[in-house]
PDB file of C-alpha atoms in Angstrom:
ATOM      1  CA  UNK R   1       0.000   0.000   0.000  1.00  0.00           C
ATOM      2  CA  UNK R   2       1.678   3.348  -1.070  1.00  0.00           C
ATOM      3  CA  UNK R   3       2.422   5.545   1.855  1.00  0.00           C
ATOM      4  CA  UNK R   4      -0.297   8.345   2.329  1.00  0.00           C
ATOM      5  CA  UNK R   5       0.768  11.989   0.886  1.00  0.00           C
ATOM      6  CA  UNK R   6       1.221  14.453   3.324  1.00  0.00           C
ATOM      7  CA  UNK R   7      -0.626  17.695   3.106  1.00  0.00           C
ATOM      8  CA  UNK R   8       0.667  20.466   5.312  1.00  0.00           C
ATOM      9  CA  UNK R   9      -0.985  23.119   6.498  1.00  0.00           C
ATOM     10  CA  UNK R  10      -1.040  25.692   3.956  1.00  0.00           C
ATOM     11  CA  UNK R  11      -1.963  23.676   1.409  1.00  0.00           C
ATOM     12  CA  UNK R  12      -4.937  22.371   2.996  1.00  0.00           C
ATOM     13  CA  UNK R  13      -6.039  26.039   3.834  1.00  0.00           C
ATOM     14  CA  UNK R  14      -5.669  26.413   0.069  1.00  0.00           C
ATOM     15  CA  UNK R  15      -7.839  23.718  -0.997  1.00  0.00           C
ATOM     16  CA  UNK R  16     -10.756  24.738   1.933  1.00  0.00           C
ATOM     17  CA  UNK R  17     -10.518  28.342   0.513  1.00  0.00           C
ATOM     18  CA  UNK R  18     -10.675  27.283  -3.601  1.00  0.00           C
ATOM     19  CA  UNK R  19     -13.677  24.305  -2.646  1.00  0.00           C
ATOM     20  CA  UNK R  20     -15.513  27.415  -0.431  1.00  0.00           C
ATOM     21  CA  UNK R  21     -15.373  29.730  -3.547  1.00  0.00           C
ATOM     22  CA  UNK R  22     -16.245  26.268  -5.802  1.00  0.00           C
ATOM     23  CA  UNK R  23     -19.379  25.840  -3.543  1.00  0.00           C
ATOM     24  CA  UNK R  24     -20.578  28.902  -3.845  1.00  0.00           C
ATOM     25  CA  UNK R  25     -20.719  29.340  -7.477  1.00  0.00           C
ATOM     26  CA  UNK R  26     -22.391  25.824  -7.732  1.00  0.00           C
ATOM     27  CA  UNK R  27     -24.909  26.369  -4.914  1.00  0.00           C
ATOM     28  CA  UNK R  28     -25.632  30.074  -6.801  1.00  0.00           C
ATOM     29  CA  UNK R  29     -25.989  27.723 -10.504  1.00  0.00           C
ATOM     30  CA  UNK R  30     -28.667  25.446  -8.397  1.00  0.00           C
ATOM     31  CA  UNK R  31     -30.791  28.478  -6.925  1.00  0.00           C
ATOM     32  CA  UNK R  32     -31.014  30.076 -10.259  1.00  0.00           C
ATOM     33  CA  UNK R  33     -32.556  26.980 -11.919  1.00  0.00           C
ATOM     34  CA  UNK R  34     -36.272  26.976 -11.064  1.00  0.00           C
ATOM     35  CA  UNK R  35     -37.820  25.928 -13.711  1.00  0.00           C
ATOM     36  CA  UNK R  36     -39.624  22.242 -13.370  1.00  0.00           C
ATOM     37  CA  UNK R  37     -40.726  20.332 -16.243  1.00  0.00           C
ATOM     38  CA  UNK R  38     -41.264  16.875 -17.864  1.00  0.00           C
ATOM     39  CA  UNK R  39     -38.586  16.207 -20.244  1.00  0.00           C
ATOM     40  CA  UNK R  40     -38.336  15.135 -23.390  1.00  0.00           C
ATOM     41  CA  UNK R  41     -34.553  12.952 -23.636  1.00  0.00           C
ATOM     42  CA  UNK R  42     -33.309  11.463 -26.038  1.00  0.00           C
ATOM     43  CA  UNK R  43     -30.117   8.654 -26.429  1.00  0.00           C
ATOM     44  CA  UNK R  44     -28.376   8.392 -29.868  1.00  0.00           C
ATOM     45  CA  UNK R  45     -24.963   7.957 -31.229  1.00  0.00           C
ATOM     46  CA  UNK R  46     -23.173   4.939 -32.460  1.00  0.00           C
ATOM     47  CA  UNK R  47     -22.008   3.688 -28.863  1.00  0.00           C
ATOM     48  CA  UNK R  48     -23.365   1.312 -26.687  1.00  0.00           C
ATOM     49  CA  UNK R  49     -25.483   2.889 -23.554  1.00  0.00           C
ATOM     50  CA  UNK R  50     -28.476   4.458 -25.220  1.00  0.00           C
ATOM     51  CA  UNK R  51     -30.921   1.521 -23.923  1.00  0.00           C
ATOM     52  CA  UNK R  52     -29.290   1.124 -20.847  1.00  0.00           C
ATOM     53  CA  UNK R  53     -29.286   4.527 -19.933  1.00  0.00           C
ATOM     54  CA  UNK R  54     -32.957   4.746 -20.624  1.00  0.00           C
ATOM     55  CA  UNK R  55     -33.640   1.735 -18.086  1.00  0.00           C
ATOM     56  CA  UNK R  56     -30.928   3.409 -15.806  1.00  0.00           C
ATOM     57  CA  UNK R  57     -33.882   6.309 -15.080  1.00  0.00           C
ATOM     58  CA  UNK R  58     -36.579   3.786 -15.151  1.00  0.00           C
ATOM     59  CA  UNK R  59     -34.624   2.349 -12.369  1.00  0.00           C
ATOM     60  CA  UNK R  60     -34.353   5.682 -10.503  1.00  0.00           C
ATOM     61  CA  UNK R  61     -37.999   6.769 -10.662  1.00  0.00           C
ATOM     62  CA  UNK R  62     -39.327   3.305  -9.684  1.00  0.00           C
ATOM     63  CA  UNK R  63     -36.748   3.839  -6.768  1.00  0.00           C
ATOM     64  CA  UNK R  64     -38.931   6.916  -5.820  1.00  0.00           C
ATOM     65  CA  UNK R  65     -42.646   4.983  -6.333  1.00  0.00           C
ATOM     66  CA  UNK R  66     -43.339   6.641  -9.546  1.00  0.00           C
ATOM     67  CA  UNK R  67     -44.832   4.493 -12.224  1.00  0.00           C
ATOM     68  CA  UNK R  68     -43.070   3.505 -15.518  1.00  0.00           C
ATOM     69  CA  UNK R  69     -44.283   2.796 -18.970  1.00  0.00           C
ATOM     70  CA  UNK R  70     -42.225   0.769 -21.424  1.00  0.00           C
ATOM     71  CA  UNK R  71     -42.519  -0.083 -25.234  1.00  0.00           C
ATOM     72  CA  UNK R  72     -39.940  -1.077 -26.752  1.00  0.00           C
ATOM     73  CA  UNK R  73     -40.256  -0.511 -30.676  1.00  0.00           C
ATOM     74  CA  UNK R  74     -37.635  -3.053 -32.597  1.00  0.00           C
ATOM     75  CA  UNK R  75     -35.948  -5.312 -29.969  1.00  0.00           C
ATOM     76  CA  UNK R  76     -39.393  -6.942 -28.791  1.00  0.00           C
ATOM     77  CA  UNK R  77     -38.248 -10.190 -30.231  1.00  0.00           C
ATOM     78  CA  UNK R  78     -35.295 -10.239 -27.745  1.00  0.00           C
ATOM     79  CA  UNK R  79     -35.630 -11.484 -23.842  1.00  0.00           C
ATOM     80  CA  UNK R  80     -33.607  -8.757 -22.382  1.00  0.00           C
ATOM     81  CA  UNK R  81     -33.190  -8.914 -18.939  1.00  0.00           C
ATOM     82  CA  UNK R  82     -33.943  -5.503 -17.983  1.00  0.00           C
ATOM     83  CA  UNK R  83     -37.598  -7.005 -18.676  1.00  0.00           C
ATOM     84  CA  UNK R  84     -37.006  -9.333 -15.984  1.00  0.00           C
ATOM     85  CA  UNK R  85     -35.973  -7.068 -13.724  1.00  0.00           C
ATOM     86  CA  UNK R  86     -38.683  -4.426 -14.194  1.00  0.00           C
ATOM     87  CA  UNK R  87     -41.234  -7.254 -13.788  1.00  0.00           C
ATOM     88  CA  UNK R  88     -40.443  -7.205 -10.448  1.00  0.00           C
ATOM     89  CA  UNK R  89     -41.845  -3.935  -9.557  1.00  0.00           C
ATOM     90  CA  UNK R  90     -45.007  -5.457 -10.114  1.00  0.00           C
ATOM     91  CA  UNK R  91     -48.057  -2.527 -11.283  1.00  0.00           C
ATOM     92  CA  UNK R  92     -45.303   0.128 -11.137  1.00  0.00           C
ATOM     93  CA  UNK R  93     -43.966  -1.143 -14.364  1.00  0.00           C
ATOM     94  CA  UNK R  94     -46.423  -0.795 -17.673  1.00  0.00           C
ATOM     95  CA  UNK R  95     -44.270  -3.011 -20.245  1.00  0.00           C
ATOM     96  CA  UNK R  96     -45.506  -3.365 -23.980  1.00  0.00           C
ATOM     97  CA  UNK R  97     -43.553  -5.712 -26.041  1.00  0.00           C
ATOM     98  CA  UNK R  98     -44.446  -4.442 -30.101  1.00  0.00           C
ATOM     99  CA  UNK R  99     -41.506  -4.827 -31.650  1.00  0.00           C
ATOM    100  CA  UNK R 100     -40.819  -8.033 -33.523  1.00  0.00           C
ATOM    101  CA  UNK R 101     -37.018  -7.639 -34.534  1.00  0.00           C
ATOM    102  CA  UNK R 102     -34.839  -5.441 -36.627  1.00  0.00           C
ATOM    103  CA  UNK R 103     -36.009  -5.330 -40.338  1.00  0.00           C
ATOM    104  CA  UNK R 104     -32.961  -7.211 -41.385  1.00  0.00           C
ATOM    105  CA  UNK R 105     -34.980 -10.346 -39.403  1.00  0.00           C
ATOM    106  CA  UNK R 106     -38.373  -9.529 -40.648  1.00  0.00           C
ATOM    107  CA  UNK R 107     -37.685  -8.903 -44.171  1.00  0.00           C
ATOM    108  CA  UNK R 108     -41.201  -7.463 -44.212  1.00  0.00           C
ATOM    109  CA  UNK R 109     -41.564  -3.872 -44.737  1.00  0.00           C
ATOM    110  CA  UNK R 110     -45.871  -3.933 -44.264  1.00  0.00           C
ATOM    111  CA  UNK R 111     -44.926  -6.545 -41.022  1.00  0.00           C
ATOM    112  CA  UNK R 112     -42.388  -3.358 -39.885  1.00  0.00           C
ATOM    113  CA  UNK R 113     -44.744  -0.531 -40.270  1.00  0.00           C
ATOM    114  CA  UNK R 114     -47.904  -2.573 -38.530  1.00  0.00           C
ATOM    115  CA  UNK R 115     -45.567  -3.595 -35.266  1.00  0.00           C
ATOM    116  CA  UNK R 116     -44.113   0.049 -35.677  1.00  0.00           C
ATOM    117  CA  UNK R 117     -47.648   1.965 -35.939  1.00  0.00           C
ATOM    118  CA  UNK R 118     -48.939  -0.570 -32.794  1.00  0.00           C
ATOM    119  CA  UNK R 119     -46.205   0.168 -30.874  1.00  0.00           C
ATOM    120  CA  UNK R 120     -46.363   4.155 -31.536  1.00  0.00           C
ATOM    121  CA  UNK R 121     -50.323   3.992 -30.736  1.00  0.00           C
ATOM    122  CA  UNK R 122     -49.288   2.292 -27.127  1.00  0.00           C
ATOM    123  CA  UNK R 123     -46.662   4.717 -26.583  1.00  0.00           C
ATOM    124  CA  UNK R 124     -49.683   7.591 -26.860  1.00  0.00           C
ATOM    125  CA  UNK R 125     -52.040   5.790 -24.579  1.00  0.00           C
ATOM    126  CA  UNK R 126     -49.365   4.943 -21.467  1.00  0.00           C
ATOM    127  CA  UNK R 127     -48.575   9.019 -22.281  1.00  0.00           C
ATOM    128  CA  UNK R 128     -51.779  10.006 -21.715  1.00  0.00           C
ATOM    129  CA  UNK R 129     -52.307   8.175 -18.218  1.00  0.00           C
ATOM    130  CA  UNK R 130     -51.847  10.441 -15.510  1.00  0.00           C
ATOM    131  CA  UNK R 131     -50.291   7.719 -13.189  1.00  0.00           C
ATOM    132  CA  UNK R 132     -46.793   7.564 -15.128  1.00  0.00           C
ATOM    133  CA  UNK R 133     -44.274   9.641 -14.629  1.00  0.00           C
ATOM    134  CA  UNK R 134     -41.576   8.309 -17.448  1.00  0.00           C
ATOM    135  CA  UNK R 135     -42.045   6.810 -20.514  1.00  0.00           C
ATOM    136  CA  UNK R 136     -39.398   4.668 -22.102  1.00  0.00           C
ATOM    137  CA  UNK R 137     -39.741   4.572 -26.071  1.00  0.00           C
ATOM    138  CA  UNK R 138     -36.991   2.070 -27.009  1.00  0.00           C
ATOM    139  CA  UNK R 139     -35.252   2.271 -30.439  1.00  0.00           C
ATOM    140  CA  UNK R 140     -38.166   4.692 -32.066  1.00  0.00           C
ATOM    141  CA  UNK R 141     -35.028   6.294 -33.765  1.00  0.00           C
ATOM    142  CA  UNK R 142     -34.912   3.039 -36.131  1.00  0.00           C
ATOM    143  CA  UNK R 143     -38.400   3.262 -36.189  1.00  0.00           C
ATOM    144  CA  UNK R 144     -38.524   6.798 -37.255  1.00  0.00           C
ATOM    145  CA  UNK R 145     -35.247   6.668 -39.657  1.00  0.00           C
ATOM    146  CA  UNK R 146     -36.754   3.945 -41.428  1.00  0.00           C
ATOM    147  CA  UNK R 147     -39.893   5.757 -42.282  1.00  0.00           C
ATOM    148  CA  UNK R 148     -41.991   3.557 -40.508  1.00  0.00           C
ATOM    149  CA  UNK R 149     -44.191   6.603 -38.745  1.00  0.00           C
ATOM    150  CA  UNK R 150     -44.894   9.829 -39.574  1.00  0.00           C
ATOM    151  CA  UNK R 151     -41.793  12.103 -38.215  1.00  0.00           C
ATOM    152  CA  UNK R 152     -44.103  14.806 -37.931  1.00  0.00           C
ATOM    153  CA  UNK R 153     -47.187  13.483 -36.176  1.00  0.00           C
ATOM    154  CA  UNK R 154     -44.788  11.917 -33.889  1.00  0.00           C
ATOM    155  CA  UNK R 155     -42.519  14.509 -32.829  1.00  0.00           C
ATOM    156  CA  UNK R 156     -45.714  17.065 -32.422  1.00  0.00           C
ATOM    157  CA  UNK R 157     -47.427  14.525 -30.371  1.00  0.00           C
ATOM    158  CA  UNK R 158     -44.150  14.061 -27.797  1.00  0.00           C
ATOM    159  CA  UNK R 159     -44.232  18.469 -27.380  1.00  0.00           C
ATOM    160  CA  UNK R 160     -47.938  17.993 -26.539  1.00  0.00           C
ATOM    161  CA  UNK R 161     -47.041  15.525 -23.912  1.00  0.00           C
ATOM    162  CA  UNK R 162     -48.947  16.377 -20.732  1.00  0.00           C
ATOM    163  CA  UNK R 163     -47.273  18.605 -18.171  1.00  0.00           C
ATOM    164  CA  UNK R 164     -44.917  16.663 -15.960  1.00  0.00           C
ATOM    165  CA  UNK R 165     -44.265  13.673 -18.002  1.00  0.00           C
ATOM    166  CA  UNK R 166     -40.721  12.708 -19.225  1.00  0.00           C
ATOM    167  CA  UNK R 167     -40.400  10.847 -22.085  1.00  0.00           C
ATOM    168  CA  UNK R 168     -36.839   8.765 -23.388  1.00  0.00           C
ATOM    169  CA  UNK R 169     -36.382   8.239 -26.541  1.00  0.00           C
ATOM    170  CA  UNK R 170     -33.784   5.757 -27.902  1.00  0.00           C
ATOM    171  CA  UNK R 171     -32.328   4.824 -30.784  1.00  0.00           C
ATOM    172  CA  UNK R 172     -29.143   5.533 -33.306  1.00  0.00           C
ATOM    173  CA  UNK R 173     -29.373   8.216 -35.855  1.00  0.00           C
ATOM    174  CA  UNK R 174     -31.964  10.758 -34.273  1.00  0.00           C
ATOM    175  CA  UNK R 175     -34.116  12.599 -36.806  1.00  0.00           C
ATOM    176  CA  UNK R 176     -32.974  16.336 -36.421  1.00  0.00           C
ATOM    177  CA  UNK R 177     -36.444  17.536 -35.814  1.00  0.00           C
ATOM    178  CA  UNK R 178     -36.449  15.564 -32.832  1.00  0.00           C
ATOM    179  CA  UNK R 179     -32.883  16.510 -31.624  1.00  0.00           C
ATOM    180  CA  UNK R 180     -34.308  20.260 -32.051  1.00  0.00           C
ATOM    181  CA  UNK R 181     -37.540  19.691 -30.207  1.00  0.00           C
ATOM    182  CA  UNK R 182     -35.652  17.806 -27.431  1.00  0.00           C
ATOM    183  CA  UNK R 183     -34.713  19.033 -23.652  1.00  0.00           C
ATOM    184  CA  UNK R 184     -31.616  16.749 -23.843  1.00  0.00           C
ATOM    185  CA  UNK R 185     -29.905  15.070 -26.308  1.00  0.00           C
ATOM    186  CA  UNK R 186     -27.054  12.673 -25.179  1.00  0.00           C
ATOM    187  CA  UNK R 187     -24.578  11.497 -28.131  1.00  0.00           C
ATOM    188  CA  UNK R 188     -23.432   8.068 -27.227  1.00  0.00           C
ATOM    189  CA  UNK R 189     -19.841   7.965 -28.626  1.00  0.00           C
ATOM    190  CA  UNK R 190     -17.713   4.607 -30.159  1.00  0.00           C
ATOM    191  CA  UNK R 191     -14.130   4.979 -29.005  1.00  0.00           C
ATOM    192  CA  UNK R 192     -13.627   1.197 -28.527  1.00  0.00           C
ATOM    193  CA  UNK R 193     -16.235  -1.685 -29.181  1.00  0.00           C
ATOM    194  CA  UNK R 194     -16.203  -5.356 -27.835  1.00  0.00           C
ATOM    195  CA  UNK R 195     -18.034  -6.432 -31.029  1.00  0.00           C
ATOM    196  CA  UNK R 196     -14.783  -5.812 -33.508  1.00  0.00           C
ATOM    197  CA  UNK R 197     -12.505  -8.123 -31.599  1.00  0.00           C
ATOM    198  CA  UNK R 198     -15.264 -10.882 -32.462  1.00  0.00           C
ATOM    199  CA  UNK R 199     -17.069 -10.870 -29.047  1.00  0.00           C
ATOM    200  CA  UNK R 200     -20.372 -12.284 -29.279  1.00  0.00           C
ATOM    201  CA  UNK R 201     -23.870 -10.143 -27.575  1.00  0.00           C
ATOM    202  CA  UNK R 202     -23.600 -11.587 -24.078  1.00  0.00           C
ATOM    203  CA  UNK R 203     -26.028 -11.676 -21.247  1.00  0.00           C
ATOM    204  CA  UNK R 204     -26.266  -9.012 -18.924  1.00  0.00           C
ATOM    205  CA  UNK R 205     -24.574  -7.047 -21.138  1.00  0.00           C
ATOM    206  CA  UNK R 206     -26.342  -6.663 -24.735  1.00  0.00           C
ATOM    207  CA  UNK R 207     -29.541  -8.091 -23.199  1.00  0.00           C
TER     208      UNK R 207
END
């Protein structure tokens, strides 16, 4: 174990003095935010995470008692077990498999669009019910860069969400006219990938 650095007097003075003057800048940032408001978020980018940080907030609402509504719109065909998991928070969790697999598995466009258009018409009902707080729309980014639902009607219906509800949206490639009519976007970025050194999708880890 490496011996412990020794701070002397001064320079601990100097640290208590620059955090003091750090605090209070930060604490000043906090009390001018006041503004509270369902949010619209939205995870893209060609790195892993987008999914998992969707499920991360599920995680952290349902940790507060707040209901949760789920649909995921390509992966449906997969057992993933952040399913599972959510399963166990019983009637807190409102999970709607409509996806049947990416298109590449389908190989039916009119198969795509029906699963697509179900799973979009779910997403507006568990938005309209007043006992969810966050809505989890997984992968409608494929959904919506394939042209499998209207861009428009969909992006106008998610700013006429009801006050209070936040919404994630998932998915590579996000549409720019839901980037623009987003609270926050989050790029996922690929620096290094499991995947290219011929590691397969692994449990608890892809799904």
């Amino acid at each position: 174990m490496a011996d412990e650095r020794k701070i002397d007097d001064a320079e601990a003075e100097r640290h208590r003095a620059k955090m003091e003057k750090r605090k209070a800048v930060q604490d000043a940032e906090v009390a001018a935010k006041t503004v509270e408001k369902g949010l619209l978020i939205v995870n893209t980018g060609p790195g892993k995470g987008k999914s998992t940080a969707a499920f991360g907030l599920a995680l952290r609402m349902l940790g507060y008692g707040r209901r949760v509504g789920v649909v995921p719109f390509i992966k449906g065909a997969w057992h993933s077990g952040e399913q599972d998991a959510l399963a166990r928070f019983g009637d807190l969790v409102s999970w709607h498999t409509m996806g049947e697999g990416f298109t590449w598995e389908t190989q039916d466009l009119k198969r795509d669009i029906a699963a697509a258009q179900a799973a979009w018409a779910k997403a507006q009902e568990l938005m309209t019910d007043p006992t969810i707080s966050l809505v989890v729309l997984d992968e409608l980014n494929i959904a919506l860069r394939y042209d499998y639902l209207d861009l428009d009607e969909v992006v106008a219906a998610l700013k006429a969400r009801r006050e209070g509800l936040h919404v994630v949206v998932t998915g590579r490639n996000a549409r720019p006219a839901l980037i623009e009519a987003a609270d926050l976007v989050t790029e996922m970025g690929s620096t290094k990938h499991h995947f290219a050194a011929g590691v397969k999708a692994q449990k608890g880890i892809e799904f």
